[in-house]
Amino acid sequence: MFAIRTLLSPIAAATLIILAACGGDSPTASASVVGTFALETVNGKALPYVLADRALQGSAVRVEVVSPSMMKFKSDMSFQFILTIKVSASGVPLMVEADTATGTYSLTGRQLSMTASGSTIQAHWDGANSLVLNATP
């Protein structure tokens, strides 16, 4: 089982993660970010996003972030980040696993601050359907 912290390190190295509000849970252009945002792009590249692509014991091993990966924001100021990872060897899928991180958030204007396991990530919310995480290594 992958640890979300281990997986977030390579994603944090990617400086831009775009999430978009999903269907019925779409936040409105009010002061609330409550709702579900689907992960759509990492560094401007659509999912699946390759985290690692290496040779290992004669096989080409690839680790990718795939759909569904999302963030859910609740009215109690808690959030849940669900990251779905696919691992394959020489093009053959070995596993697909979702890992979850939970934490709290605060919203000041459109600046969002999320804290989980002692780490904080800043984001900008457009007030409607998009959330941009500015992750730094």
Short mmCIF file of C-alpha atoms in Angstrom, two decimals:
data_model
loop_
_atom_site.label_atom_id
_atom_site.label_comp_id
_atom_site.label_asym_id
_atom_site.label_seq_id
_atom_site.Cartn_x
_atom_site.Cartn_y
_atom_site.Cartn_z
CA MET A 1 0.00 0.00 0.00
CA PHE A 2 1.31 3.42 -0.95
CA ALA A 3 1.38 6.16 1.64
CA ILE A 4 -0.29 9.38 0.52
CA ARG A 5 2.65 11.40 1.88
CA THR A 6 5.07 9.43 -0.31
CA LEU A 7 2.86 9.97 -3.33
CA LEU A 8 2.36 13.66 -2.68
CA SER A 9 6.10 14.36 -2.70
CA PRO A 10 6.43 13.90 -6.49
CA ILE A 11 3.17 15.76 -7.00
CA ALA A 12 4.43 18.57 -4.79
CA ALA A 13 7.43 18.79 -7.08
CA ALA A 14 4.91 19.55 -9.82
CA THR A 15 4.11 23.18 -9.21
CA LEU A 16 0.54 23.31 -10.41
CA ILE A 17 -2.43 21.03 -9.81
CA ILE A 18 -5.82 21.96 -11.26
CA LEU A 19 -9.04 20.64 -9.79
CA ALA A 20 -12.50 21.36 -11.13
CA ALA A 21 -15.85 21.12 -9.39
CA CYS A 22 -17.86 17.98 -10.15
CA GLY A 23 -21.53 17.81 -11.19
CA GLY A 24 -24.08 18.17 -8.40
CA ASP A 25 -21.50 19.01 -5.75
CA SER A 26 -20.34 22.11 -7.61
CA PRO A 27 -19.55 25.01 -5.33
CA THR A 28 -21.37 28.20 -6.21
CA ALA A 29 -19.85 31.65 -6.52
CA SER A 30 -20.47 32.34 -2.84
CA ALA A 31 -18.07 32.47 0.10
CA SER A 32 -18.10 28.66 0.43
CA VAL A 33 -15.71 26.19 -1.17
CA VAL A 34 -17.82 23.26 0.10
CA GLY A 35 -18.12 20.60 -2.58
CA THR A 36 -16.13 18.08 -4.58
CA PHE A 37 -13.32 18.99 -6.97
CA ALA A 38 -11.99 16.41 -9.45
CA LEU A 39 -8.27 16.38 -10.21
CA GLU A 40 -7.98 17.21 -13.90
CA THR A 41 -4.40 18.28 -14.59
CA VAL A 42 -0.95 18.30 -13.03
CA ASN A 43 1.47 20.89 -14.44
CA GLY A 44 -0.90 21.46 -17.33
CA LYS A 45 -0.98 17.77 -18.30
CA ALA A 46 -4.25 15.85 -18.22
CA LEU A 47 -4.60 12.65 -16.23
CA PRO A 48 -3.17 10.08 -16.26
CA TYR A 49 -0.12 11.91 -14.95
CA VAL A 50 3.13 9.89 -14.80
CA LEU A 51 4.80 10.12 -11.39
CA ALA A 52 7.55 7.61 -12.17
CA ASP A 53 8.66 5.70 -15.24
CA ARG A 54 11.68 3.47 -14.52
CA ALA A 55 13.27 0.18 -15.39
CA LEU A 56 13.17 -2.30 -12.53
CA GLN A 57 14.46 -5.86 -12.81
CA GLY A 58 14.00 -5.92 -16.57
CA SER A 59 10.50 -4.42 -16.58
CA ALA A 60 9.38 -0.91 -17.40
CA VAL A 61 7.55 0.18 -14.23
CA ARG A 62 5.17 3.13 -14.42
CA VAL A 63 3.34 4.85 -11.56
CA GLU A 64 0.53 7.20 -12.60
CA VAL A 65 -2.09 9.41 -10.96
CA VAL A 66 -5.41 8.47 -12.56
CA SER A 67 -9.10 9.30 -12.27
CA PRO A 68 -10.95 9.37 -9.98
CA SER A 69 -8.68 11.59 -7.88
CA MET A 70 -10.43 14.40 -6.02
CA MET A 71 -10.70 16.77 -3.07
CA LYS A 72 -13.85 17.06 -1.00
CA PHE A 73 -14.43 20.10 1.20
CA LYS A 74 -17.02 19.91 3.98
CA SER A 75 -18.85 22.66 5.84
CA ASP A 76 -17.12 21.69 9.11
CA MET A 77 -13.82 23.00 7.58
CA SER A 78 -12.45 19.51 6.99
CA PHE A 79 -11.27 18.13 3.67
CA GLN A 80 -10.49 14.77 2.14
CA PHE A 81 -7.94 14.29 -0.67
CA ILE A 82 -8.41 11.04 -2.58
CA LEU A 83 -5.52 10.14 -4.86
CA THR A 84 -5.91 7.17 -7.21
CA ILE A 85 -2.65 5.54 -8.30
CA LYS A 86 -2.08 2.96 -11.02
CA VAL A 87 1.09 0.84 -11.10
CA SER A 88 1.98 -1.16 -14.21
CA ALA A 89 4.96 -3.19 -15.38
CA SER A 90 5.75 -3.44 -19.09
CA GLY A 91 2.27 -2.11 -19.86
CA VAL A 92 0.44 -4.67 -17.70
CA PRO A 93 -1.57 -3.10 -14.83
CA LEU A 94 -0.48 -4.54 -11.49
CA MET A 95 -2.71 -2.51 -9.19
CA VAL A 96 -4.96 0.50 -8.91
CA GLU A 97 -5.29 1.91 -5.42
CA ALA A 98 -6.96 4.95 -3.88
CA ASP A 99 -5.27 6.53 -0.90
CA THR A 100 -6.81 9.22 1.27
CA ALA A 101 -5.49 12.13 3.31
CA THR A 102 -7.72 14.16 5.59
CA GLY A 103 -7.21 17.47 7.28
CA THR A 104 -8.62 20.91 7.89
CA TYR A 105 -8.82 24.01 5.76
CA SER A 106 -9.36 27.72 6.09
CA LEU A 107 -10.61 30.12 3.45
CA THR A 108 -9.67 33.81 3.45
CA GLY A 109 -11.23 35.50 0.47
CA ARG A 110 -10.27 33.09 -2.30
CA GLN A 111 -7.04 31.89 -0.69
CA LEU A 112 -7.36 28.37 0.65
CA SER A 113 -4.97 26.88 3.19
CA MET A 114 -5.13 23.11 3.74
CA THR A 115 -3.30 21.30 6.56
CA ALA A 116 -2.84 17.53 6.87
CA SER A 117 -0.23 15.58 8.82
CA GLY A 118 1.62 18.76 9.75
CA SER A 119 2.02 19.95 6.14
CA THR A 120 0.21 22.92 4.64
CA ILE A 121 -0.64 23.50 0.98
CA GLN A 122 -1.90 26.81 -0.35
CA ALA A 123 -4.44 27.09 -3.15
CA HIS A 124 -6.40 29.71 -5.04
CA TRP A 125 -10.12 29.17 -5.57
CA ASP A 126 -11.81 31.04 -8.43
CA GLY A 127 -15.03 31.42 -6.42
CA ALA A 128 -16.85 28.90 -8.59
CA ASN A 129 -15.53 25.78 -10.29
CA SER A 130 -11.72 25.76 -10.22
CA LEU A 131 -9.13 25.27 -7.54
CA VAL A 132 -5.40 25.69 -8.24
CA LEU A 133 -2.98 24.13 -5.78
CA ASN A 134 0.39 25.80 -5.72
CA ALA A 135 2.49 23.01 -4.29
CA THR A 136 6.15 23.60 -3.58
CA PRO A 137 8.78 20.95 -2.81
#
